[in-house]
PDB file of C-alpha atoms and ligand atoms in Angstrom:
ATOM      1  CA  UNK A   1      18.160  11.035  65.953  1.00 70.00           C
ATOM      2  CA  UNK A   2      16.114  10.167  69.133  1.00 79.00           C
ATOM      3  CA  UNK A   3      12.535   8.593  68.443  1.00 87.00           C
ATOM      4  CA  UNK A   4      10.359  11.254  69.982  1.00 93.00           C
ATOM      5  CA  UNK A   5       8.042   9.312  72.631  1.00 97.00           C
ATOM      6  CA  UNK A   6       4.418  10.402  73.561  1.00 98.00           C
ATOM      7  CA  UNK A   7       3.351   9.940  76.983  1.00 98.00           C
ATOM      8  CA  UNK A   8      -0.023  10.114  78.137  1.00 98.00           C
ATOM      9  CA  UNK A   9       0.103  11.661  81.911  1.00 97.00           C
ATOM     10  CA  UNK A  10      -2.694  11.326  84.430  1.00 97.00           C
ATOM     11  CA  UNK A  11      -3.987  14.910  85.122  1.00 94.00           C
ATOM     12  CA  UNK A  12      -3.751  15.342  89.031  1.00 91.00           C
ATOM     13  CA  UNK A  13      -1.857  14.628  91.785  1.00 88.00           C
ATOM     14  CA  UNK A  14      -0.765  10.972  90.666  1.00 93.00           C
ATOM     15  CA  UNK A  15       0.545  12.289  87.518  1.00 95.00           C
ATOM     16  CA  UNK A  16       2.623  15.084  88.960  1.00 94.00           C
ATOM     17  CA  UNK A  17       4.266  12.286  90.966  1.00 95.00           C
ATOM     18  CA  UNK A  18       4.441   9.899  88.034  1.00 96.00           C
ATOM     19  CA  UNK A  19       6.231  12.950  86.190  1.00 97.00           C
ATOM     20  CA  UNK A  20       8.854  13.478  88.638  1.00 96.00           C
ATOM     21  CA  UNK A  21       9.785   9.736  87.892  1.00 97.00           C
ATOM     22  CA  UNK A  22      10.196  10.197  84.297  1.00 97.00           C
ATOM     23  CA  UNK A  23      12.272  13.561  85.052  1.00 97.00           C
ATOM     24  CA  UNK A  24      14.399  11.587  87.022  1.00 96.00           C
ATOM     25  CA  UNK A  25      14.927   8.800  83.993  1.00 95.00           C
ATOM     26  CA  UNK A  26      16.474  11.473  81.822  1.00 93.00           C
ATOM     27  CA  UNK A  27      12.646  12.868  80.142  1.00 95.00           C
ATOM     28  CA  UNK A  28      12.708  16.779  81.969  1.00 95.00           C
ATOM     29  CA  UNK A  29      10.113  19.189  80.413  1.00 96.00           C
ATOM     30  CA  UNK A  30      10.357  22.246  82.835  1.00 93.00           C
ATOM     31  CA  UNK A  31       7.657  24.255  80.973  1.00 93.00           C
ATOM     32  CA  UNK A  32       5.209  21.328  82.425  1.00 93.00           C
ATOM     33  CA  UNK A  33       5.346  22.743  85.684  1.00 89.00           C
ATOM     34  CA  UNK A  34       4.529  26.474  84.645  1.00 87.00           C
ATOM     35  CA  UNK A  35       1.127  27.467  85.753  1.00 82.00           C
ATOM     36  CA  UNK A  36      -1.339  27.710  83.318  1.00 88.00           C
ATOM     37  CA  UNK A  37      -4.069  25.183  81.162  1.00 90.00           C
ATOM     38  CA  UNK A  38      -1.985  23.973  78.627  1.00 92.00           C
ATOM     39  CA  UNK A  39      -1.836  20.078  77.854  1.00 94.00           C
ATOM     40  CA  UNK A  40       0.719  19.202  75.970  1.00 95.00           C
ATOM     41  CA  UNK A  41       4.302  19.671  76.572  1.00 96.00           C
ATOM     42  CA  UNK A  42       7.045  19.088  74.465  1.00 96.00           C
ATOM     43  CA  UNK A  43      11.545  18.998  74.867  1.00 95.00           C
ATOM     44  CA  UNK A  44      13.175  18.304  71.649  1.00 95.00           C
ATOM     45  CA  UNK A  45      16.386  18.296  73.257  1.00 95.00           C
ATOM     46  CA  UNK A  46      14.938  14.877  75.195  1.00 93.00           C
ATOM     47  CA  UNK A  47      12.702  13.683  72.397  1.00 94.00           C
ATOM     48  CA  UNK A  48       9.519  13.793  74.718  1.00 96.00           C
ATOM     49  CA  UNK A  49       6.109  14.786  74.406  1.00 97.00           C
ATOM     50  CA  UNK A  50       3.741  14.852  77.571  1.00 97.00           C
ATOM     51  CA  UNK A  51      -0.199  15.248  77.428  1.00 96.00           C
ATOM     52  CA  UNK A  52      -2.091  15.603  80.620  1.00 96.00           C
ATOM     53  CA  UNK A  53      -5.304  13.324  80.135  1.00 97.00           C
ATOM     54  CA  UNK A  54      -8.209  12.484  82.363  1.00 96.00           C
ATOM     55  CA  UNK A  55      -6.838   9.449  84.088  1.00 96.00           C
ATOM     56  CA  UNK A  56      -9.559   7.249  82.816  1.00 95.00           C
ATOM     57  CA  UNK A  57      -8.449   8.409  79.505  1.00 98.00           C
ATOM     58  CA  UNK A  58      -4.720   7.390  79.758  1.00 98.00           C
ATOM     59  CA  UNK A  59      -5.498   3.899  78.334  1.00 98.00           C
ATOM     60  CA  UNK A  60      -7.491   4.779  75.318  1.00 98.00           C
ATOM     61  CA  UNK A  61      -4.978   7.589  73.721  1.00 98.00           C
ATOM     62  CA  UNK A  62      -2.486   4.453  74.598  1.00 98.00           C
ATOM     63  CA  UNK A  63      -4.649   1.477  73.322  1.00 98.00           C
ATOM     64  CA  UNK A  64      -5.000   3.874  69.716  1.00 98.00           C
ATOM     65  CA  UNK A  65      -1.232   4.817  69.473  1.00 98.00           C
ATOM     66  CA  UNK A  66      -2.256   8.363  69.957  1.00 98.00           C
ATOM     67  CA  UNK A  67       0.091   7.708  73.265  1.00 98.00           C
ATOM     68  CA  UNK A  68       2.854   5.646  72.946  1.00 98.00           C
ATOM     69  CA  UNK A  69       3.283   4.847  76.674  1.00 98.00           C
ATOM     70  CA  UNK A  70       1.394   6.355  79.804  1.00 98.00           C
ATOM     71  CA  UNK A  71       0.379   6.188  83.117  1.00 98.00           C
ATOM     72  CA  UNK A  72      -3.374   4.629  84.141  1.00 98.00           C
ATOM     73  CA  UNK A  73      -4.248   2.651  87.522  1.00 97.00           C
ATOM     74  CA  UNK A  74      -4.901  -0.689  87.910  1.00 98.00           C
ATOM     75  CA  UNK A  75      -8.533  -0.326  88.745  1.00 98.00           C
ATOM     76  CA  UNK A  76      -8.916   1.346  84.544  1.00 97.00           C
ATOM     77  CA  UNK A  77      -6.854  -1.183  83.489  1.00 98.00           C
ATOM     78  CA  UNK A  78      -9.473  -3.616  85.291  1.00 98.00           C
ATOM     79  CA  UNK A  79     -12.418  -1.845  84.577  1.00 98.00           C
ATOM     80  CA  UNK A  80     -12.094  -1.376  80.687  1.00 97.00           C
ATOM     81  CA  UNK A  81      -9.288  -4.445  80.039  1.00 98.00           C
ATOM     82  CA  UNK A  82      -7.649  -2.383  77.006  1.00 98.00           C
ATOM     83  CA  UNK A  83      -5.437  -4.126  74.640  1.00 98.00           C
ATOM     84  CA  UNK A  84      -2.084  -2.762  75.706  1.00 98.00           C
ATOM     85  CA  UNK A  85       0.848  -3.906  77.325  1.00 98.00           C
ATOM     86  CA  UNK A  86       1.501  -3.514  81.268  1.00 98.00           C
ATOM     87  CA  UNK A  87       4.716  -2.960  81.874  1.00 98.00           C
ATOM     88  CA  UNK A  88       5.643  -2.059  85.189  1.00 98.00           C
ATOM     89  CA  UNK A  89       4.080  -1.441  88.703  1.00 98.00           C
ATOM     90  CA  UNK A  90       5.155   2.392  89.595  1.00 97.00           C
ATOM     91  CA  UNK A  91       3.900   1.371  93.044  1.00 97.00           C
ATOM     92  CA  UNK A  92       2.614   4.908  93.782  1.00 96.00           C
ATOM     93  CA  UNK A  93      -0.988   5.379  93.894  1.00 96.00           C
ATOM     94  CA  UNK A  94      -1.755   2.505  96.432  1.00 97.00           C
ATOM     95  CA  UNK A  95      -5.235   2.627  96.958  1.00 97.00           C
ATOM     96  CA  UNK A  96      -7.957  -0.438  96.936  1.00 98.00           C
ATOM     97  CA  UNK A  97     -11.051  -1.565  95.303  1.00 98.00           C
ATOM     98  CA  UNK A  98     -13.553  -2.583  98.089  1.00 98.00           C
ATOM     99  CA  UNK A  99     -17.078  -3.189  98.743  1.00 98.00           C
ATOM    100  CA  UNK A 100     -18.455  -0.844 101.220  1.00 98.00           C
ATOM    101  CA  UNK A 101     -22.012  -0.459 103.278  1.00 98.00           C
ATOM    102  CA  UNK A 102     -23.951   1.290 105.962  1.00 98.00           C
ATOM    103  CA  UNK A 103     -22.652   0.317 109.747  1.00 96.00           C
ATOM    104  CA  UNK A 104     -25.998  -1.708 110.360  1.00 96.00           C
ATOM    105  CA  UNK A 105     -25.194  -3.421 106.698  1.00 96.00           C
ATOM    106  CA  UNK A 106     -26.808  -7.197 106.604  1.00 95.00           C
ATOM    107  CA  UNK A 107     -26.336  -9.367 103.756  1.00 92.00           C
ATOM    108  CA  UNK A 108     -29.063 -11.791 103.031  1.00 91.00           C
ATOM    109  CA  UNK A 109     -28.168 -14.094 100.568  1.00 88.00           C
ATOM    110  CA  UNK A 110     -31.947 -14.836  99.625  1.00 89.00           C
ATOM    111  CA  UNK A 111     -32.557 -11.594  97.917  1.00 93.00           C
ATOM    112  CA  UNK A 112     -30.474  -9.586  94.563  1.00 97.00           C
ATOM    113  CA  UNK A 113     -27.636  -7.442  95.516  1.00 98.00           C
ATOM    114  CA  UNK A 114     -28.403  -3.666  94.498  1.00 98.00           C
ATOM    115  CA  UNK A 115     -24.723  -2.253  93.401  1.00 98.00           C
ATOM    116  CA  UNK A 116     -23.921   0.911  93.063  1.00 98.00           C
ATOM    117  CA  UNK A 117     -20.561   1.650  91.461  1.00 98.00           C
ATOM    118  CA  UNK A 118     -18.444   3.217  88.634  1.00 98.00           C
ATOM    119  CA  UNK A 119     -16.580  -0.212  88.200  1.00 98.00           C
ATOM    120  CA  UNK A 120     -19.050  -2.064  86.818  1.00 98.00           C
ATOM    121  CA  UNK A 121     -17.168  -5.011  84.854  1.00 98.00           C
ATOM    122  CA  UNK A 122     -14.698  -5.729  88.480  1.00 98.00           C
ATOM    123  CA  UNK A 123     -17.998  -5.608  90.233  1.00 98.00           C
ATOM    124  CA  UNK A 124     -20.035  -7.780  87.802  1.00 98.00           C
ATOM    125  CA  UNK A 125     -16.461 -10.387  87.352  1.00 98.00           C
ATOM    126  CA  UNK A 126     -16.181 -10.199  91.233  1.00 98.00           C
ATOM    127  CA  UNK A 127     -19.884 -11.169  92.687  1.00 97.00           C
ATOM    128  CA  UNK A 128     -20.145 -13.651  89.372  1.00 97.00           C
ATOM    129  CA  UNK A 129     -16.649 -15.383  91.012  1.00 97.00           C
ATOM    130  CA  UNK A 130     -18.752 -15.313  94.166  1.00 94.00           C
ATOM    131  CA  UNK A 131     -21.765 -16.578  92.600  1.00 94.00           C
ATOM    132  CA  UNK A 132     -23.555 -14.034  93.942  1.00 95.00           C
ATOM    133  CA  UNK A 133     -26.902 -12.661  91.659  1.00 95.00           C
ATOM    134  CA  UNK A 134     -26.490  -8.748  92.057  1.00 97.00           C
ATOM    135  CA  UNK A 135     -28.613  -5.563  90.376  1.00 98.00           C
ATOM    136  CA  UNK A 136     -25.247  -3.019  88.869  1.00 98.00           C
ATOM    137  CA  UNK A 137     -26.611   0.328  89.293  1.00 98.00           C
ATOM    138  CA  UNK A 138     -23.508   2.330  87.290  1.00 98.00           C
ATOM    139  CA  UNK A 139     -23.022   6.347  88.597  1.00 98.00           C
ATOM    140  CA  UNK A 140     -20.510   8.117  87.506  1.00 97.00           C
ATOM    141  CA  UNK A 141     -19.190   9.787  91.084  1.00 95.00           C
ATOM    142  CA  UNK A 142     -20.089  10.357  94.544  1.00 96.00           C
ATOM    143  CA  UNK A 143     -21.164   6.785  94.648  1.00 97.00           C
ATOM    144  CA  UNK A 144     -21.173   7.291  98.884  1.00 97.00           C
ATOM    145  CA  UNK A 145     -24.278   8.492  98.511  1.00 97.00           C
ATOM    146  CA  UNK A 146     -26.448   5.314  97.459  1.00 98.00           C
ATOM    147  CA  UNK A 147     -26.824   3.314 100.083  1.00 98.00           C
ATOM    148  CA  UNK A 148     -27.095   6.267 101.983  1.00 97.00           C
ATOM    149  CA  UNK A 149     -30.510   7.081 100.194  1.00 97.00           C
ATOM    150  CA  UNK A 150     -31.151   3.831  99.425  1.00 97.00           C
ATOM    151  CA  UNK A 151     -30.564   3.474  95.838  1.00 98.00           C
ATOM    152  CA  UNK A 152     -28.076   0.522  96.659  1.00 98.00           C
ATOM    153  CA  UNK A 153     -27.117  -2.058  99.354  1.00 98.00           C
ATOM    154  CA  UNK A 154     -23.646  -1.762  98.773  1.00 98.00           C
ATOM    155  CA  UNK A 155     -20.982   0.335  96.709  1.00 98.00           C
ATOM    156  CA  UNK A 156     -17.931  -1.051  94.969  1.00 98.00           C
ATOM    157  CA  UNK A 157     -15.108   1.761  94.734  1.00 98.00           C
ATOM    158  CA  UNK A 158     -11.775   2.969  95.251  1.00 97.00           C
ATOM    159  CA  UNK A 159     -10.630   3.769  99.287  1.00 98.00           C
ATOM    160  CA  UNK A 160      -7.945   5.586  99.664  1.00 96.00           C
ATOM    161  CA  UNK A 161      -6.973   6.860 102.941  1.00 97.00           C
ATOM    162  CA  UNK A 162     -10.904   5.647 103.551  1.00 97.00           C
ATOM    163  CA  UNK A 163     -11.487   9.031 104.838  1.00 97.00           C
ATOM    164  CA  UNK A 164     -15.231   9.367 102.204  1.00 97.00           C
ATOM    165  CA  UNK A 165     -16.257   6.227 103.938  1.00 98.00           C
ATOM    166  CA  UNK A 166     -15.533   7.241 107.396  1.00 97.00           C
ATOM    167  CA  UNK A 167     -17.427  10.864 106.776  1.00 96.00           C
ATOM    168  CA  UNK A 168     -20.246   8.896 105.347  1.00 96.00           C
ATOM    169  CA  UNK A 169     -21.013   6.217 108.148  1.00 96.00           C
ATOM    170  CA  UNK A 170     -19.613   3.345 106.007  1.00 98.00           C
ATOM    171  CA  UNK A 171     -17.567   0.656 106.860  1.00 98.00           C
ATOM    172  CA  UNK A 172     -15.391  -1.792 104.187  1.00 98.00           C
ATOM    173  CA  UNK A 173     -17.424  -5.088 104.118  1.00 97.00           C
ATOM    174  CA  UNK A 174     -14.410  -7.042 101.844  1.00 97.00           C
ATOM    175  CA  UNK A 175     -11.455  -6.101  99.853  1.00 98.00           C
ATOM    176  CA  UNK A 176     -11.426  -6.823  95.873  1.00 98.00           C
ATOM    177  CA  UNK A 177      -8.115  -5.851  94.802  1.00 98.00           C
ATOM    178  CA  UNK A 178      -5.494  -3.900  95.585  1.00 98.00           C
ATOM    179  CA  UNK A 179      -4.706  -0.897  93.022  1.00 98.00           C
ATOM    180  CA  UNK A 180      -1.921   0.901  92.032  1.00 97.00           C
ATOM    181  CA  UNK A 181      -0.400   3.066  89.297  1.00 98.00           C
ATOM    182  CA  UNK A 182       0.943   0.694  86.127  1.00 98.00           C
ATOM    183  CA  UNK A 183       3.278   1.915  83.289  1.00 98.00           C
ATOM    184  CA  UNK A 184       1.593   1.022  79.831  1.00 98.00           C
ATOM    185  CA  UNK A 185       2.516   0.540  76.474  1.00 98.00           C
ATOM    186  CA  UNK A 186       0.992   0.483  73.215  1.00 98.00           C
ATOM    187  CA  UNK A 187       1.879  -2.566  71.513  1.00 98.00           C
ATOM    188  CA  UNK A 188       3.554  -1.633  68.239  1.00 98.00           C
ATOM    189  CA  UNK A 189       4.915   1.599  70.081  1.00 98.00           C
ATOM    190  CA  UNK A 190       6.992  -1.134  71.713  1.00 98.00           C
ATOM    191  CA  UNK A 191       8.251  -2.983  69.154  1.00 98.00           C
ATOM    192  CA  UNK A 192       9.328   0.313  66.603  1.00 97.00           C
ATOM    193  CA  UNK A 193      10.064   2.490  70.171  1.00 97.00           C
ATOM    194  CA  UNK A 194      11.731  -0.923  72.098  1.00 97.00           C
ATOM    195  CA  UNK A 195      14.863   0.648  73.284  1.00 95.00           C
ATOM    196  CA  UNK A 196      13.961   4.285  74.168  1.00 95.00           C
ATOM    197  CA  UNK A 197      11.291   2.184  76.323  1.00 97.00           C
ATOM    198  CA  UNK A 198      12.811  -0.443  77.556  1.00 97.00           C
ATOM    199  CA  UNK A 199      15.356   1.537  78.809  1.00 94.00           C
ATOM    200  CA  UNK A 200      13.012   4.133  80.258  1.00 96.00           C
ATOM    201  CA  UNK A 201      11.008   1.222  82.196  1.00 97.00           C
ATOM    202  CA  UNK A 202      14.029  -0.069  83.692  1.00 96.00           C
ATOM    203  CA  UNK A 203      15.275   3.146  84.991  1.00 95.00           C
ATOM    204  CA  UNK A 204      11.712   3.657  86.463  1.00 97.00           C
ATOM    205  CA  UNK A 205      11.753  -0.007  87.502  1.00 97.00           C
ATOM    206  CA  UNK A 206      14.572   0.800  90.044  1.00 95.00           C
ATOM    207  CA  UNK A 207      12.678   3.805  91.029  1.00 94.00           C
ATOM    208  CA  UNK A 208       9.670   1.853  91.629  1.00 95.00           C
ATOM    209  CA  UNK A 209      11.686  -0.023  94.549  1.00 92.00           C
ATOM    210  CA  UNK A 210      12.243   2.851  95.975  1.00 87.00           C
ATOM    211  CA  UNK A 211       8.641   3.639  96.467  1.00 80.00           C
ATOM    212  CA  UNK A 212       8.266   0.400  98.197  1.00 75.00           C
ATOM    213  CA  UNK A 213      10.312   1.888 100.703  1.00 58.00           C
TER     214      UNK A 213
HETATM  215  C1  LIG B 301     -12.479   8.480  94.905  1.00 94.31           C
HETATM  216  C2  LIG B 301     -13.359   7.311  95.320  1.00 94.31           C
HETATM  217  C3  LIG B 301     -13.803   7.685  96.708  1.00 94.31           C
HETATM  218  C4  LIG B 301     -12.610   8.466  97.241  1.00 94.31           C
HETATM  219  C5  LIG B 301     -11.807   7.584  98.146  1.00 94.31           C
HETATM  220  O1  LIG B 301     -13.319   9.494  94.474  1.00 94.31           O
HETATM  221  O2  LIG B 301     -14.450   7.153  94.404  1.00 94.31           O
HETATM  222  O3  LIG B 301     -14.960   8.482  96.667  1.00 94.31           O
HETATM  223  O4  LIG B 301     -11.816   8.844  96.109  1.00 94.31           O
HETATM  224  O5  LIG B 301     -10.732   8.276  98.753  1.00 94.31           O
HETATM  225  P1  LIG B 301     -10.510   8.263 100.330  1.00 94.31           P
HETATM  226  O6  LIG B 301     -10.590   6.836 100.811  1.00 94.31           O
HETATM  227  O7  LIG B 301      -9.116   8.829 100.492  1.00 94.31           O
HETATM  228  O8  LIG B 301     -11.537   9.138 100.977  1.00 94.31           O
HETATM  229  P2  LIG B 301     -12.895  10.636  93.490  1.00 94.31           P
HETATM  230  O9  LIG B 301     -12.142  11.683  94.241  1.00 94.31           O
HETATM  231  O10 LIG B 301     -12.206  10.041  92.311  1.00 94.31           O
HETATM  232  O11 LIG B 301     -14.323  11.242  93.108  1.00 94.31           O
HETATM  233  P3  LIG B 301     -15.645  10.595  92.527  1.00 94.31           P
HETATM  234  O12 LIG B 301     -15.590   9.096  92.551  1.00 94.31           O
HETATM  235  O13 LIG B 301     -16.727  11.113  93.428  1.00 94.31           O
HETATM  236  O14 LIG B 301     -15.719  11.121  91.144  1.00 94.31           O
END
């Protein structure tokens, strides 16, 4: 009998995507695409459970074995540095971790950096690299905003399509890291699971190519 595997799925639009890669490597669960709150899906028949998570919360059911594999981005995996292993880039979910100001932004090196941001370990590890003394202010969203009312000088955070930034009168100032979606594993998951995983992250390995399309 198939070892039933336990996937941890990133509720939203990057999960949806990351699920039509595993349907296509032989997992299907139609009923996950019914309307409706539910959060856990389940196909004997393929020996796969899915649970939709918050995507910050991909790597902790993972890291605990309540997940054997998931789904989480680079910037979580960053941010929190759980003790999993990182498989495979998906490379979906392209997006960057950048430091962003006001237009009329001017760094003076004299005084402490005020930094708003919900990464606060990349942004600490980054500016300590730099040797740079800095102030972490940690929000938990709509981190635009600071320097705007001057609770910051600068923001570290995710851009995208850099739409929020443009809508917001901010400009990029430098580039951390660039992020993307990762396939993780819990540890011992992958040495009792090893072959219904392996062979799932190859299939999704040549998938992943074609994303880079
Ligand atoms: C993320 C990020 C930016 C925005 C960037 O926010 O924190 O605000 O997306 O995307 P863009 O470059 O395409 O505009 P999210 O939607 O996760 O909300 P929150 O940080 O305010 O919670």
């Amino acid at each position: 009998m198939k070892q039933m595997l336990n996937v941890a799925l990133p509720k939203g639009r990057l999960g949806e995507k990351v699920y039509s890669m595993f349907e296509k490597a032989g997992y299907p669960c139609p009923a996950i695409k019914e309307a409706g709150r539910k959060l856990i899906f389940e196909n004997k028949s393929c020996a796969v459970r899915y649970f939709w998570v918050k995507p910050s919360d991909v790597a902790i059911y993972v890291e605990r074995g309540a997940a054997d594999i998931g789904v989480a981005g680079k910037d979580i995996l960053l941010e929190y540095e759980p003790d999993i292993y990182e498989l495979l880039d998906l490379n979906t979910g392209k997006c960057k971790m950048a430091v962003a100001a006001k237009k009329d932004f001017r760094d003076d090196n004299g005084r402490t950096l005020r930094v708003a941001t919900k990464f606060s370990n990349i942004a600490a590890g980054y500016y300590m690299s730099k040797g740079r003394d800095i102030d972490i202010i940690h929000l938990n969203g709509s981190i635009e905003i600071a320097p705007i009312l001057g609770l910051s000088d600068v923001i570290v955070d995710i851009v995208e399509t850099g739409t929020t930034l443009k809508e917001n009168d901010l400009k990029i100032i430098e580039t951390i890291v660039p992020i993307s979606a990762r396939f993780i594993a819990n540890k011992s998951s992958y040495k009792f699971k090893y072959n219904a995983i392996d062979s799932l992250v190859k299939n999704l390995a040549r998938q992943a190519e074609d994303n880079c399309d």
